[in-house]
Amino acid sequence: MSTKAVTDATFASEVLGSSKPVLVDFWADWCGPCKMIAPALEEISEELADKVEIAKVDIMENTDIASQFGVQSIPLLILFKDGQPVAQKLGAAPKSQLKGWLESVL
């Protein structure tokens, strides 16, 4: 399963209401580090499809959600379990580090 785009309108149902943990990538089109980790997140979403969903929120188009979670720097990854944020990671990292971090918090 590849990453999916989530908006202000769909965040509650697709992230908070998910039966599976959801890793949310807060990003923007102008953010170089965000673009650097995007392919890694796509691969991780395939490799860990049975354990987690990965969603992407464009902070420029979805300011309500970004504001609600206090997003000030990107890329910001927040893991949600049962509708609650349980872990977060700020900044770009190699795929191995991103996957290792995600597996450690799942």
Coordinates of C-alpha atoms in Angstrom, one line a residue:
M1 CA 0.0 0.0 0.0
S2 CA 1.4 3.4 -0.9
T3 CA 1.2 6.6 1.1
K4 CA -2.1 8.4 0.9
A5 CA -2.8 12.1 1.0
V6 CA -4.9 13.3 3.9
T7 CA -6.6 16.7 4.2
D8 CA -8.2 18.8 7.0
A9 CA -11.5 17.3 5.9
T10 CA -10.4 13.6 6.0
F11 CA -7.9 13.6 8.9
A12 CA -10.3 12.6 11.6
S13 CA -11.7 9.6 9.7
E14 CA -8.5 8.4 8.0
V15 CA -6.0 9.0 10.8
L16 CA -7.8 9.4 14.1
G17 CA -10.4 6.8 13.3
S18 CA -8.1 4.2 11.8
S19 CA -7.9 0.7 13.3
K20 CA -4.3 0.5 12.3
P21 CA -1.5 2.8 13.5
V22 CA -0.9 5.7 11.1
L23 CA 2.3 7.6 10.5
V24 CA 1.6 11.1 9.3
D25 CA 4.2 13.0 7.3
F26 CA 3.7 16.7 7.6
W27 CA 5.4 18.2 4.5
A28 CA 5.3 21.0 1.9
D29 CA 6.1 21.1 -1.8
W30 CA 8.9 23.7 -1.2
C31 CA 10.6 21.6 1.4
G32 CA 13.7 19.9 0.0
P33 CA 14.2 17.4 2.9
C34 CA 10.5 16.5 2.6
K35 CA 11.1 15.5 -1.0
M36 CA 14.2 13.6 0.0
I37 CA 12.4 11.3 2.4
A38 CA 9.3 10.8 0.2
P39 CA 10.6 7.8 -1.8
A40 CA 11.8 6.1 1.5
L41 CA 8.3 6.6 3.0
E42 CA 6.7 5.0 -0.1
E43 CA 9.0 2.0 0.2
I44 CA 8.4 1.7 4.0
S45 CA 4.6 1.9 3.4
E46 CA 4.9 -1.2 1.2
E47 CA 7.3 -3.1 3.5
L48 CA 5.2 -2.5 6.6
A49 CA 1.8 -2.4 5.0
D50 CA 0.4 -5.0 7.5
K51 CA 1.5 -3.0 10.5
V52 CA 1.0 0.7 9.7
E53 CA -0.5 3.1 7.2
I54 CA 1.5 6.2 6.0
A55 CA -0.4 9.4 5.3
K56 CA 0.9 12.7 4.0
V57 CA -0.5 16.1 5.0
D58 CA 0.6 19.1 2.9
I59 CA 0.8 21.9 5.5
M60 CA 0.3 24.6 3.0
E61 CA -3.1 23.3 1.9
N62 CA -4.2 21.9 5.3
T63 CA -3.3 24.6 7.8
D64 CA -6.0 23.5 10.4
I65 CA -4.4 20.1 11.1
A66 CA -0.9 21.5 11.0
S67 CA -1.9 24.2 13.5
Q68 CA -3.7 21.7 15.7
F69 CA -0.5 19.6 16.1
G70 CA 1.8 22.6 16.4
V71 CA 3.8 21.9 13.3
Q72 CA 6.5 24.5 13.0
S73 CA 9.3 22.6 11.3
I74 CA 9.1 20.0 8.6
P75 CA 9.4 17.2 7.7
L76 CA 7.6 16.2 10.9
L77 CA 6.5 12.6 11.3
I78 CA 3.9 11.8 14.0
L79 CA 2.7 8.3 14.7
F80 CA -0.9 7.9 15.8
K81 CA -2.3 4.9 17.6
D82 CA -5.9 4.6 18.5
G83 CA -6.4 8.3 17.5
Q84 CA -3.6 9.6 19.7
P85 CA -0.2 10.9 18.8
V86 CA 2.3 8.5 20.5
A87 CA 5.7 9.4 18.9
Q88 CA 7.3 11.9 16.6
K89 CA 10.4 12.5 14.6
L90 CA 11.6 15.8 13.2
G91 CA 13.8 16.1 10.1
A92 CA 15.0 14.0 7.3
A93 CA 16.9 10.8 7.8
P94 CA 18.0 7.8 5.6
K95 CA 15.4 5.1 5.0
S96 CA 17.1 2.7 7.4
Q97 CA 16.9 5.2 10.2
L98 CA 13.2 6.1 9.4
K99 CA 12.2 2.4 9.3
G100 CA 14.2 1.5 12.4
W101 CA 12.6 4.4 14.3
L102 CA 9.1 3.5 13.1
E103 CA 9.5 -0.2 14.0
S104 CA 10.8 0.8 17.5
V105 CA 7.7 2.8 18.2
L106 CA 5.1 0.5 16.7

